[in-house]
Amino acid sequence: MDSANQSWIPEPLSSLQRGLAQILSSYVTHDGNQRDPIPFMFFLFTAIVAALIWRMFQGERSTPALPPGSFGLPIIGDTISYLSAYQNMTTKKWFEEKRKKYGPLFKTSVMFQKTVFLDEPGGCKLMFGQPDEKLIGGVYSKSNRVIAGPNSLILENGKVHKTYRKYLITHFLGADAVGRYLPLMEQNALDHIQRYWLSKEDGARVIALELLQMFTFSIATELLLSIKDVAVVEELRSIFAEYSLGMMSTTINLPGFQYHRSLKCRDKIHNIFQASIEKRRGELKEGLASPNQDYLSIFLTQPDENGHFHTDEQIRVLLTNIVWAGSDTTAASMSMVLRAVSKHPEVYKELIEEHRAIAANRTEGEPLTRQEVRSMKYTWAVIQETLRITPATTDISRQAMADIDHKGYIIPKGYKLVCSAAQSMWNPDVYPDPEKFDPSRFLRTGATKSTEPFTFFAFGGSTRYCPGQEFAKLSMLAFFHHFFKNVVYTMEEPEERVLYRFMVYPEKGMPLRIQKCKLY
């Protein structure tokens, strides 16, 4: 046992450990013959029982007050029941049972880690309103850490994370930077809709999630690496699809296991990106590429706030992370928007009216302006309400970097902290009638609890607020403006289940029947 794990053992128990070790050594004679085992077994049994009784009573007197709850079964804790609820969209029921038993703030053990599920809004305010990463820091599974790679933004804490984040927002993902990409995003949306939707016969069947992944991936690869060749984009997308499956896999690096396949795909991606880095470095030197041509050029020509240029390894990892995070989650959320709109005709009608009004004030074929995109307030409210009910991921996790005092309880250093949609975005005390799809919640200003801080965290919060929110927002709004104009659709399986793996997805990819139209 290492020193970190020994630190919790009281001195009497440590002494007992040493005593047992001595007895064990005396159990075998110098000539290797065993002694009579009965006295030893009797002593061992008595010592274990005495230690357990002592531990129970001593623990009650000396252990700080932990939040109520139970760590569940030995070793596995509540992992099986929680993962089953998470993957099958029964998380709300799982939380309701826990709340009835322990209250809104409770402890358990999930994924072999002691975990505290925080209450709302106090717990979420604690986690998202805490800028000091000496108190609360990021936490990810081993598979997530290894597959994401070293120098990944999501894995860094403190000053390093802040520097990475500032660089990305300044050059790529801030509102001003993203606004410059609107023409490219809109053109990608137009090309995609024409190639994959309008080219089909009326009544054709399409798998929405797959097509939306193609759209978001094409934007990411063009902005990052100036890749426009459809065949190259699709080949790279297939590698990323296999890569992403390992994010929550069991860390068994042997052939036949997902973790092994995902690591192989990560290596392929990094080799492709390394070739792009070397080629672009030569193009920049020869004047065949501009310093602001795309993200890759900026990485190679713009230092961070400390004057440091990124290494090739850092660039490979950052490019990989941005492509993955910027395409998969956005496409999944877009599929959930189409699902929600299909189920609520009144929402669809209001969407069409908003976009028709925007189109009426400009000439046919004119590109969207940033002001027009900002005026799509109802569309954005529809997206937000979709993310409230079916967020890309239901839980946001952090780690206690020191002992935390919360509502009279101590959350020990090393515990995982979790804010869950079930505690906030699906909670009737926070969002009245939470199962009702009501975009108007996000059009009010202070009229209900739904607009209070720390109650909506579809994009995370605090220092780890998703830096790609503006990127995702703009690409979705540009796409939906042209999609609703040109395509009407019906869900082939209206009751198709929504599930979670690492993120939300429709179980069968959401098959649609589509028809061409021109509504504005």
Short mmCIF file of C-alpha atoms in Angstrom, two decimals:
data_model
loop_
_atom_site.label_atom_id
_atom_site.label_comp_id
_atom_site.label_asym_id
_atom_site.label_seq_id
_atom_site.Cartn_x
_atom_site.Cartn_y
_atom_site.Cartn_z
CA MET A 1 0.00 0.00 0.00
CA ASP A 2 1.46 3.39 -0.94
CA SER A 3 1.78 6.30 1.45
CA ALA A 4 -1.16 8.16 -0.09
CA ASN A 5 -3.47 5.27 0.62
CA GLN A 6 -2.02 4.69 4.11
CA SER A 7 -2.72 8.23 5.28
CA TRP A 8 -6.29 7.47 6.34
CA ILE A 9 -5.33 4.51 8.57
CA PRO A 10 -5.36 5.47 12.30
CA GLU A 11 -2.19 4.71 14.27
CA PRO A 12 -3.76 1.79 16.23
CA LEU A 13 -4.68 0.06 12.98
CA SER A 14 -1.21 0.69 11.57
CA SER A 15 0.22 -0.97 14.67
CA LEU A 16 -2.17 -3.85 14.18
CA GLN A 17 -0.90 -4.19 10.60
CA ARG A 18 2.68 -4.44 11.83
CA GLY A 19 1.72 -6.95 14.50
CA LEU A 20 -0.08 -9.16 12.01
CA ALA A 21 2.94 -9.02 9.71
CA GLN A 22 5.16 -10.24 12.52
CA ILE A 23 2.77 -13.08 13.35
CA LEU A 24 2.60 -14.08 9.71
CA SER A 25 6.39 -14.25 9.55
CA SER A 26 6.48 -16.40 12.69
CA TYR A 27 3.88 -18.74 11.24
CA VAL A 28 6.68 -20.42 9.24
CA THR A 29 9.71 -21.86 11.09
CA HIS A 30 13.30 -21.21 10.08
CA ASP A 31 13.53 -24.63 8.44
CA GLY A 32 10.41 -23.92 6.36
CA ASN A 33 7.99 -26.18 8.23
CA GLN A 34 4.52 -24.85 9.07
CA ARG A 35 3.37 -24.58 12.65
CA ASP A 36 -0.08 -25.51 13.97
CA PRO A 37 -2.42 -23.01 12.15
CA ILE A 38 -5.32 -23.11 14.63
CA PRO A 39 -3.94 -20.59 17.19
CA PHE A 40 -2.97 -18.24 14.41
CA MET A 41 -6.37 -18.45 12.66
CA PHE A 42 -8.17 -17.85 15.95
CA PHE A 43 -6.02 -14.81 16.66
CA LEU A 44 -6.46 -13.47 13.14
CA PHE A 45 -10.24 -13.78 13.31
CA THR A 46 -10.36 -12.09 16.73
CA ALA A 47 -8.07 -9.28 15.57
CA ILE A 48 -10.12 -8.57 12.46
CA VAL A 49 -13.40 -8.44 14.40
CA ALA A 50 -11.84 -6.19 17.04
CA ALA A 51 -10.41 -3.88 14.36
CA LEU A 52 -13.75 -3.58 12.60
CA ILE A 53 -15.59 -2.78 15.83
CA TRP A 54 -12.93 -0.23 16.81
CA ARG A 55 -13.05 1.33 13.34
CA MET A 56 -16.83 1.62 13.44
CA PHE A 57 -17.00 3.41 16.76
CA GLN A 58 -13.83 5.45 16.28
CA GLY A 59 -15.02 6.52 12.82
CA GLU A 60 -18.26 7.84 14.24
CA ARG A 61 -16.36 10.05 16.68
CA SER A 62 -13.55 11.35 14.46
CA THR A 63 -14.69 11.35 10.83
CA PRO A 64 -15.94 14.76 9.60
CA ALA A 65 -19.60 14.84 8.61
CA LEU A 66 -19.79 13.62 5.03
CA PRO A 67 -22.92 14.26 2.96
CA PRO A 68 -25.61 11.61 3.52
CA GLY A 69 -25.66 8.57 1.28
CA SER A 70 -24.04 5.20 0.77
CA PHE A 71 -21.00 4.08 -1.20
CA GLY A 72 -22.99 1.05 -2.34
CA LEU A 73 -21.48 -2.35 -3.01
CA PRO A 74 -17.81 -3.03 -2.23
CA ILE A 75 -15.47 -1.84 -5.00
CA ILE A 76 -18.13 -1.24 -7.68
CA GLY A 77 -20.35 1.02 -5.57
CA ASP A 78 -23.37 2.29 -7.53
CA THR A 79 -21.57 2.08 -10.87
CA ILE A 80 -23.81 -0.54 -12.49
CA SER A 81 -27.13 1.06 -11.53
CA TYR A 82 -25.90 4.54 -12.43
CA LEU A 83 -24.47 3.61 -15.84
CA SER A 84 -27.62 1.68 -16.67
CA ALA A 85 -29.73 4.73 -15.80
CA TYR A 86 -27.38 7.04 -17.72
CA GLN A 87 -27.33 4.97 -20.89
CA ASN A 88 -31.08 4.27 -20.89
CA MET A 89 -32.28 7.79 -20.06
CA THR A 90 -33.69 6.79 -16.67
CA THR A 91 -31.32 9.06 -14.77
CA LYS A 92 -34.19 11.17 -13.47
CA LYS A 93 -35.76 8.13 -11.78
CA TRP A 94 -32.36 7.14 -10.33
CA PHE A 95 -31.98 10.59 -8.79
CA GLU A 96 -35.55 10.67 -7.49
CA GLU A 97 -34.91 7.46 -5.56
CA LYS A 98 -31.68 8.88 -4.12
CA ARG A 99 -33.34 12.18 -3.18
CA LYS A 100 -36.17 10.41 -1.36
CA LYS A 101 -33.64 8.46 0.66
CA TYR A 102 -30.89 11.02 1.30
CA GLY A 103 -32.05 14.45 0.13
CA PRO A 104 -30.77 16.56 -2.80
CA LEU A 105 -27.10 16.41 -1.70
CA PHE A 106 -25.71 12.90 -1.39
CA LYS A 107 -22.60 10.76 -1.71
CA THR A 108 -22.07 7.47 -3.51
CA SER A 109 -19.37 5.67 -5.48
CA VAL A 110 -19.44 5.71 -9.28
CA MET A 111 -16.78 4.39 -11.65
CA PHE A 112 -14.64 3.34 -8.66
CA GLN A 113 -14.50 6.89 -7.34
CA LYS A 114 -16.14 8.41 -4.29
CA THR A 115 -18.61 10.95 -5.64
CA VAL A 116 -20.86 13.69 -4.29
CA PHE A 117 -23.86 14.66 -6.40
CA LEU A 118 -24.48 18.32 -5.68
CA ASP A 119 -27.78 19.98 -4.89
CA GLU A 120 -29.35 22.76 -6.94
CA PRO A 121 -28.85 25.66 -6.98
CA GLY A 122 -26.39 25.82 -4.09
CA GLY A 123 -24.18 22.94 -5.20
CA CYS A 124 -24.06 24.06 -8.83
CA LYS A 125 -23.20 27.57 -7.69
CA LEU A 126 -20.39 26.09 -5.59
CA MET A 127 -18.99 24.23 -8.59
CA PHE A 128 -19.58 26.70 -11.42
CA GLY A 129 -19.16 29.88 -9.39
CA GLN A 130 -15.75 28.84 -8.07
CA PRO A 131 -12.93 30.33 -10.16
CA ASP A 132 -10.18 28.99 -7.90
CA GLU A 133 -8.91 25.72 -9.36
CA LYS A 134 -6.91 25.16 -6.20
CA LEU A 135 -10.29 24.23 -4.74
CA ILE A 136 -12.11 22.64 -7.68
CA GLY A 137 -10.42 21.24 -10.81
CA GLY A 138 -11.26 19.19 -13.87
CA VAL A 139 -11.57 15.40 -13.69
CA TYR A 140 -11.78 12.82 -16.47
CA SER A 141 -11.68 9.05 -16.77
CA LYS A 142 -8.40 7.29 -17.55
CA SER A 143 -9.59 6.37 -21.05
CA ASN A 144 -10.59 9.99 -21.64
CA ARG A 145 -7.21 11.28 -20.47
CA VAL A 146 -5.12 8.87 -22.51
CA ILE A 147 -7.15 9.05 -25.72
CA ALA A 148 -7.46 12.85 -25.60
CA GLY A 149 -3.69 12.97 -25.27
CA PRO A 150 -1.17 15.09 -23.34
CA ASN A 151 -1.51 18.87 -23.70
CA SER A 152 -5.25 18.50 -24.18
CA LEU A 153 -7.13 21.62 -23.07
CA ILE A 154 -9.73 19.59 -21.19
CA LEU A 155 -7.07 17.88 -19.06
CA GLU A 156 -5.18 21.00 -17.97
CA ASN A 157 -5.79 23.01 -14.82
CA GLY A 158 -4.78 26.40 -13.49
CA LYS A 159 -2.54 28.73 -15.47
CA VAL A 160 -1.89 26.26 -18.29
CA HIS A 161 -5.62 25.78 -18.89
CA LYS A 162 -6.20 29.53 -18.72
CA THR A 163 -3.44 30.20 -21.29
CA TYR A 164 -4.73 27.55 -23.71
CA ARG A 165 -8.29 28.78 -23.33
CA LYS A 166 -7.40 32.44 -23.88
CA TYR A 167 -5.47 31.52 -27.03
CA LEU A 168 -8.38 29.56 -28.50
CA ILE A 169 -10.95 32.24 -27.69
CA THR A 170 -8.76 35.07 -29.00
CA HIS A 171 -7.89 33.42 -32.30
CA PHE A 172 -10.66 30.92 -33.02
CA LEU A 173 -13.66 30.56 -30.76
CA GLY A 174 -14.55 33.96 -29.33
CA ALA A 175 -17.60 35.82 -30.66
CA ASP A 176 -15.53 38.20 -32.80
CA ALA A 177 -13.36 35.44 -34.26
CA VAL A 178 -16.31 33.15 -34.99
CA GLY A 179 -18.20 35.99 -36.66
CA ARG A 180 -15.51 36.11 -39.34
CA TYR A 181 -16.30 32.49 -40.23
CA LEU A 182 -20.01 33.07 -40.89
CA PRO A 183 -19.65 33.18 -44.72
CA LEU A 184 -17.74 29.88 -44.70
CA MET A 185 -20.28 28.26 -42.34
CA GLU A 186 -23.21 29.42 -44.44
CA GLN A 187 -21.63 28.23 -47.68
CA ASN A 188 -20.92 24.85 -46.12
CA ALA A 189 -24.55 24.64 -45.02
CA LEU A 190 -25.82 25.50 -48.52
CA ASP A 191 -23.48 23.00 -50.20
CA HIS A 192 -24.31 20.27 -47.70
CA ILE A 193 -28.09 20.71 -47.96
CA GLN A 194 -27.88 20.69 -51.76
CA ARG A 195 -25.60 17.64 -51.96
CA TYR A 196 -27.14 15.40 -49.30
CA TRP A 197 -30.75 16.53 -48.88
CA LEU A 198 -32.08 18.30 -51.97
CA SER A 199 -30.46 15.81 -54.34
CA LYS A 200 -32.77 13.11 -52.96
CA GLU A 201 -36.19 12.29 -54.40
CA ASP A 202 -39.23 13.40 -52.43
CA GLY A 203 -40.06 10.78 -49.83
CA ALA A 204 -36.46 9.59 -49.61
CA ARG A 205 -35.18 8.14 -46.36
CA VAL A 206 -32.10 9.65 -44.72
CA ILE A 207 -30.29 9.03 -41.43
CA ALA A 208 -30.25 12.50 -39.92
CA LEU A 209 -27.46 12.06 -37.38
CA GLU A 210 -25.02 10.77 -39.98
CA LEU A 211 -25.73 13.66 -42.36
CA LEU A 212 -25.45 16.23 -39.58
CA GLN A 213 -22.11 14.73 -38.53
CA MET A 214 -20.91 15.13 -42.10
CA PHE A 215 -21.92 18.81 -42.02
CA THR A 216 -20.28 19.70 -38.70
CA PHE A 217 -17.15 17.70 -39.52
CA SER A 218 -16.74 19.44 -42.89
CA ILE A 219 -16.84 22.86 -41.22
CA ALA A 220 -14.28 21.82 -38.60
CA THR A 221 -11.80 20.36 -41.09
CA GLU A 222 -12.04 23.32 -43.47
CA LEU A 223 -11.57 25.91 -40.73
CA LEU A 224 -8.76 23.97 -39.11
CA LEU A 225 -6.83 22.61 -42.07
CA SER A 226 -8.44 24.03 -45.24
CA ILE A 227 -9.49 20.51 -46.27
CA LYS A 228 -12.31 20.71 -48.83
CA ASP A 229 -12.04 17.41 -50.68
CA VAL A 230 -15.19 15.47 -49.72
CA ALA A 231 -13.48 12.07 -50.03
CA VAL A 232 -10.61 13.12 -47.75
CA VAL A 233 -13.04 14.62 -45.23
CA GLU A 234 -15.13 11.44 -45.13
CA GLU A 235 -12.09 9.20 -44.72
CA LEU A 236 -10.91 11.31 -41.80
CA ARG A 237 -14.42 11.36 -40.31
CA SER A 238 -14.56 7.55 -40.27
CA ILE A 239 -11.30 7.45 -38.30
CA PHE A 240 -12.63 10.02 -35.82
CA ALA A 241 -15.85 8.02 -35.40
CA GLU A 242 -13.87 4.99 -34.21
CA TYR A 243 -11.56 7.20 -32.15
CA SER A 244 -14.40 8.79 -30.18
CA LEU A 245 -15.91 5.45 -29.15
CA GLY A 246 -12.99 4.88 -26.80
CA MET A 247 -13.58 7.96 -24.66
CA MET A 248 -15.52 5.99 -22.03
CA SER A 249 -14.19 2.51 -22.76
CA THR A 250 -12.50 0.04 -20.43
CA THR A 251 -8.75 0.67 -20.56
CA ILE A 252 -7.67 -2.70 -21.93
CA ASN A 253 -5.04 -2.11 -24.59
CA LEU A 254 -5.32 -5.46 -26.36
CA PRO A 255 -6.52 -6.31 -29.89
CA GLY A 256 -10.27 -6.72 -30.01
CA PHE A 257 -11.01 -4.07 -27.37
CA GLN A 258 -12.42 -0.62 -28.16
CA TYR A 259 -9.71 1.18 -26.18
CA HIS A 260 -7.04 -0.48 -28.35
CA ARG A 261 -8.86 0.44 -31.58
CA SER A 262 -9.31 4.05 -30.44
CA LEU A 263 -5.62 4.41 -29.59
CA LYS A 264 -4.73 3.12 -33.05
CA CYS A 265 -7.08 5.70 -34.57
CA ARG A 266 -5.55 8.45 -32.45
CA ASP A 267 -2.13 7.53 -33.83
CA LYS A 268 -3.51 7.62 -37.40
CA ILE A 269 -5.04 11.05 -36.80
CA HIS A 270 -1.82 12.40 -35.32
CA ASN A 271 0.19 11.07 -38.27
CA ILE A 272 -2.17 12.78 -40.71
CA PHE A 273 -1.99 16.04 -38.77
CA GLN A 274 1.80 15.85 -38.48
CA ALA A 275 2.06 15.57 -42.26
CA SER A 276 -0.23 18.62 -42.56
CA ILE A 277 1.93 20.56 -40.08
CA GLU A 278 5.13 19.86 -42.00
CA LYS A 279 3.53 20.66 -45.34
CA ARG A 280 2.02 23.92 -44.05
CA ARG A 281 5.29 24.99 -42.46
CA GLY A 282 6.92 24.72 -45.88
CA GLU A 283 4.04 26.56 -47.58
CA LEU A 284 4.28 29.42 -45.11
CA LYS A 285 8.02 29.67 -45.66
CA GLU A 286 7.55 29.81 -49.43
CA GLY A 287 4.63 32.25 -49.25
CA LEU A 288 2.14 29.68 -50.56
CA ALA A 289 -0.07 29.96 -47.47
CA SER A 290 -1.09 32.95 -45.35
CA PRO A 291 -0.61 33.26 -41.56
CA ASN A 292 -4.39 33.58 -41.09
CA GLN A 293 -5.47 31.00 -43.64
CA ASP A 294 -6.90 28.61 -41.04
CA TYR A 295 -6.34 27.39 -37.49
CA LEU A 296 -3.23 25.45 -38.47
CA SER A 297 -1.53 28.54 -39.90
CA ILE A 298 -2.40 30.51 -36.78
CA PHE A 299 -1.00 27.79 -34.51
CA LEU A 300 2.26 27.91 -36.47
CA THR A 301 2.61 31.70 -36.63
CA GLN A 302 0.97 33.16 -33.51
CA PRO A 303 2.56 32.71 -30.04
CA ASP A 304 0.51 32.59 -26.85
CA GLU A 305 0.34 35.45 -24.35
CA ASN A 306 3.69 34.37 -22.90
CA GLY A 307 5.43 34.49 -26.27
CA HIS A 308 5.64 30.71 -26.59
CA PHE A 309 4.91 28.92 -29.86
CA HIS A 310 3.11 25.59 -29.75
CA THR A 311 5.13 22.42 -30.31
CA ASP A 312 4.08 19.98 -33.02
CA GLU A 313 2.75 17.61 -30.37
CA GLN A 314 0.62 20.36 -28.81
CA ILE A 315 -0.76 21.31 -32.22
CA ARG A 316 -1.62 17.69 -33.07
CA VAL A 317 -3.48 17.21 -29.80
CA LEU A 318 -5.31 20.55 -29.97
CA LEU A 319 -6.40 19.97 -33.57
CA THR A 320 -7.67 16.52 -32.63
CA ASN A 321 -9.60 17.84 -29.63
CA ILE A 322 -11.18 20.72 -31.55
CA VAL A 323 -12.29 18.55 -34.48
CA TRP A 324 -13.80 15.95 -32.16
CA ALA A 325 -15.49 18.33 -29.71
CA GLY A 326 -16.58 20.74 -32.43
CA SER A 327 -18.31 18.18 -34.62
CA ASP A 328 -19.73 15.25 -32.64
CA THR A 329 -21.49 17.18 -29.87
CA THR A 330 -22.90 19.80 -32.25
CA ALA A 331 -24.28 17.19 -34.65
CA ALA A 332 -25.86 15.24 -31.79
CA SER A 333 -27.53 18.40 -30.47
CA MET A 334 -28.79 19.32 -33.95
CA SER A 335 -30.43 15.91 -34.29
CA MET A 336 -32.20 16.51 -30.97
CA VAL A 337 -33.46 19.89 -32.27
CA LEU A 338 -34.97 18.25 -35.36
CA ARG A 339 -36.57 15.63 -33.11
CA ALA A 340 -38.08 18.23 -30.77
CA VAL A 341 -39.38 20.45 -33.58
CA SER A 342 -40.98 17.46 -35.30
CA LYS A 343 -42.94 16.66 -32.14
CA HIS A 344 -44.17 20.24 -31.62
CA PRO A 345 -45.93 21.74 -34.67
CA GLU A 346 -46.53 25.05 -32.88
CA VAL A 347 -42.77 25.43 -32.42
CA TYR A 348 -42.14 24.60 -36.08
CA LYS A 349 -44.69 27.23 -37.14
CA GLU A 350 -43.05 29.94 -35.05
CA LEU A 351 -39.61 28.99 -36.36
CA ILE A 352 -40.77 29.35 -39.96
CA GLU A 353 -42.29 32.76 -39.18
CA GLU A 354 -39.03 34.00 -37.65
CA HIS A 355 -36.92 32.90 -40.61
CA ARG A 356 -39.47 34.10 -43.15
CA ALA A 357 -39.31 37.58 -41.60
CA ILE A 358 -35.52 37.58 -41.84
CA ALA A 359 -35.58 36.45 -45.48
CA ALA A 360 -38.19 39.06 -46.39
CA ASN A 361 -35.77 41.88 -45.59
CA ARG A 362 -33.03 40.83 -47.99
CA THR A 363 -32.56 39.90 -51.61
CA GLU A 364 -32.69 36.21 -52.58
CA GLY A 365 -29.18 34.75 -52.53
CA GLU A 366 -27.65 37.42 -50.31
CA PRO A 367 -25.45 35.97 -47.55
CA LEU A 368 -26.56 36.11 -43.95
CA THR A 369 -25.23 38.97 -41.86
CA ARG A 370 -24.16 38.74 -38.25
CA GLN A 371 -27.05 41.01 -37.30
CA GLU A 372 -29.54 38.65 -38.97
CA VAL A 373 -28.09 35.69 -37.12
CA ARG A 374 -28.33 37.60 -33.83
CA SER A 375 -32.01 38.23 -34.58
CA MET A 376 -32.78 34.47 -34.60
CA LYS A 377 -33.78 34.67 -30.95
CA TYR A 378 -36.60 32.14 -31.08
CA THR A 379 -34.43 29.63 -32.95
CA TRP A 380 -31.75 29.96 -30.30
CA ALA A 381 -34.38 29.54 -27.57
CA VAL A 382 -35.50 26.32 -29.29
CA ILE A 383 -31.90 25.08 -29.28
CA GLN A 384 -31.48 26.00 -25.60
CA GLU A 385 -34.71 24.26 -24.59
CA THR A 386 -33.60 21.19 -26.55
CA LEU A 387 -30.28 21.22 -24.69
CA ARG A 388 -32.11 21.56 -21.38
CA ILE A 389 -34.21 18.44 -21.99
CA THR A 390 -31.60 16.43 -23.92
CA PRO A 391 -28.19 17.94 -23.14
CA ALA A 392 -25.16 16.60 -25.00
CA THR A 393 -24.11 15.09 -21.67
CA THR A 394 -26.26 14.95 -18.55
CA ASP A 395 -23.48 15.35 -15.99
CA ILE A 396 -20.65 17.83 -15.48
CA SER A 397 -17.85 16.58 -13.22
CA ARG A 398 -15.07 18.26 -11.26
CA GLN A 399 -12.69 17.16 -8.52
CA ALA A 400 -12.22 18.55 -5.03
CA MET A 401 -8.61 19.74 -4.91
CA ALA A 402 -8.92 20.41 -1.16
CA ASP A 403 -11.46 19.67 1.57
CA ILE A 404 -14.64 21.66 0.85
CA ASP A 405 -17.21 22.79 3.42
CA HIS A 406 -20.68 22.79 1.86
CA LYS A 407 -23.89 23.22 3.84
CA GLY A 408 -22.34 21.87 7.02
CA TYR A 409 -20.82 18.82 5.35
CA ILE A 410 -17.20 18.17 4.44
CA ILE A 411 -16.44 16.98 0.91
CA PRO A 412 -12.93 15.51 1.23
CA LYS A 413 -10.08 16.25 -1.13
CA GLY A 414 -10.06 13.85 -4.07
CA TYR A 415 -13.82 13.29 -4.18
CA LYS A 416 -15.54 13.79 -7.51
CA LEU A 417 -18.22 16.49 -7.64
CA VAL A 418 -21.10 16.14 -10.09
CA CYS A 419 -23.79 18.58 -11.21
CA SER A 420 -26.51 16.65 -13.02
CA ALA A 421 -29.33 17.74 -15.30
CA ALA A 422 -31.58 15.60 -13.12
CA GLN A 423 -30.82 17.88 -10.17
CA SER A 424 -31.27 21.11 -12.11
CA MET A 425 -32.50 21.21 -15.70
CA TRP A 426 -35.02 18.40 -15.09
CA ASN A 427 -35.94 19.56 -11.58
CA PRO A 428 -39.53 20.90 -11.21
CA ASP A 429 -38.39 23.15 -8.35
CA VAL A 430 -36.11 24.93 -10.82
CA TYR A 431 -37.92 24.51 -14.15
CA PRO A 432 -41.70 24.25 -13.65
CA ASP A 433 -43.20 21.38 -15.65
CA PRO A 434 -39.70 20.30 -16.75
CA GLU A 435 -40.85 17.66 -19.25
CA LYS A 436 -42.78 20.25 -21.26
CA PHE A 437 -40.92 21.56 -24.31
CA ASP A 438 -41.26 25.33 -23.91
CA PRO A 439 -38.69 27.53 -25.70
CA SER A 440 -40.28 30.65 -24.21
CA ARG A 441 -38.46 29.83 -20.95
CA PHE A 442 -35.34 31.25 -22.54
CA LEU A 443 -37.02 34.36 -23.91
CA ARG A 444 -37.95 35.68 -20.49
CA THR A 445 -35.70 37.93 -18.45
CA GLY A 446 -35.92 37.14 -14.78
CA ALA A 447 -39.57 36.09 -14.85
CA THR A 448 -38.93 32.56 -13.60
CA LYS A 449 -36.26 30.51 -11.89
CA SER A 450 -35.23 29.14 -15.26
CA THR A 451 -33.22 32.28 -15.93
CA GLU A 452 -31.28 32.21 -12.66
CA PRO A 453 -27.52 31.61 -12.80
CA PHE A 454 -26.15 28.08 -12.42
CA THR A 455 -29.42 26.36 -13.37
CA PHE A 456 -28.60 25.79 -17.06
CA PHE A 457 -25.20 24.28 -17.82
CA ALA A 458 -25.52 22.64 -21.22
CA PHE A 459 -22.19 24.31 -22.07
CA GLY A 460 -20.56 23.77 -18.68
CA GLY A 461 -19.64 26.65 -16.42
CA SER A 462 -17.03 28.79 -14.67
CA THR A 463 -13.44 28.58 -15.95
CA ARG A 464 -14.37 25.46 -17.95
CA TYR A 465 -17.32 26.96 -19.79
CA CYS A 466 -17.26 25.44 -23.28
CA PRO A 467 -15.05 27.73 -25.41
CA GLY A 468 -16.81 26.49 -28.54
CA GLN A 469 -20.31 27.70 -27.65
CA GLU A 470 -20.29 30.61 -30.12
CA PHE A 471 -18.88 28.34 -32.83
CA ALA A 472 -21.63 25.77 -32.26
CA LYS A 473 -24.33 28.44 -32.02
CA LEU A 474 -23.40 30.16 -35.27
CA SER A 475 -23.04 26.96 -37.28
CA MET A 476 -26.40 25.64 -36.05
CA LEU A 477 -28.27 28.88 -36.75
CA ALA A 478 -26.79 29.19 -40.26
CA PHE A 479 -27.72 25.59 -41.03
CA PHE A 480 -31.28 25.73 -39.68
CA HIS A 481 -32.04 28.96 -41.56
CA HIS A 482 -31.46 27.22 -44.90
CA PHE A 483 -32.65 23.78 -43.83
CA PHE A 484 -36.14 24.86 -42.75
CA LYS A 485 -36.46 26.91 -45.92
CA ASN A 486 -35.73 24.00 -48.24
CA VAL A 487 -36.63 20.76 -46.45
CA VAL A 488 -39.74 19.41 -44.73
CA TYR A 489 -39.38 16.14 -42.88
CA THR A 490 -41.16 13.57 -40.77
CA MET A 491 -39.63 11.16 -38.29
CA GLU A 492 -39.91 7.60 -39.54
CA GLU A 493 -39.81 6.36 -35.93
CA PRO A 494 -41.31 9.07 -33.69
CA GLU A 495 -40.81 6.95 -30.56
CA GLU A 496 -37.16 6.17 -31.26
CA ARG A 497 -35.25 6.10 -27.99
CA VAL A 498 -32.72 8.74 -27.03
CA LEU A 499 -29.69 7.20 -25.33
CA TYR A 500 -26.36 8.27 -23.91
CA ARG A 501 -22.98 6.74 -24.54
CA PHE A 502 -20.38 9.43 -24.05
CA MET A 503 -22.96 11.90 -25.32
CA VAL A 504 -26.59 11.95 -26.42
CA TYR A 505 -27.65 10.14 -29.59
CA PRO A 506 -30.83 8.78 -31.19
CA GLU A 507 -30.70 4.99 -30.96
CA LYS A 508 -31.09 4.39 -34.70
CA GLY A 509 -29.56 7.63 -35.95
CA MET A 510 -33.01 9.23 -36.44
CA PRO A 511 -34.29 8.11 -39.85
CA LEU A 512 -36.34 10.80 -41.61
CA ARG A 513 -38.54 11.01 -44.68
CA ILE A 514 -37.84 14.25 -46.51
CA GLN A 515 -39.37 16.46 -49.20
CA LYS A 516 -38.06 19.52 -50.99
CA CYS A 517 -39.85 22.84 -50.45
CA LYS A 518 -39.33 26.60 -50.50
CA LEU A 519 -41.05 28.15 -47.51
CA TYR A 520 -39.48 31.63 -47.62
#
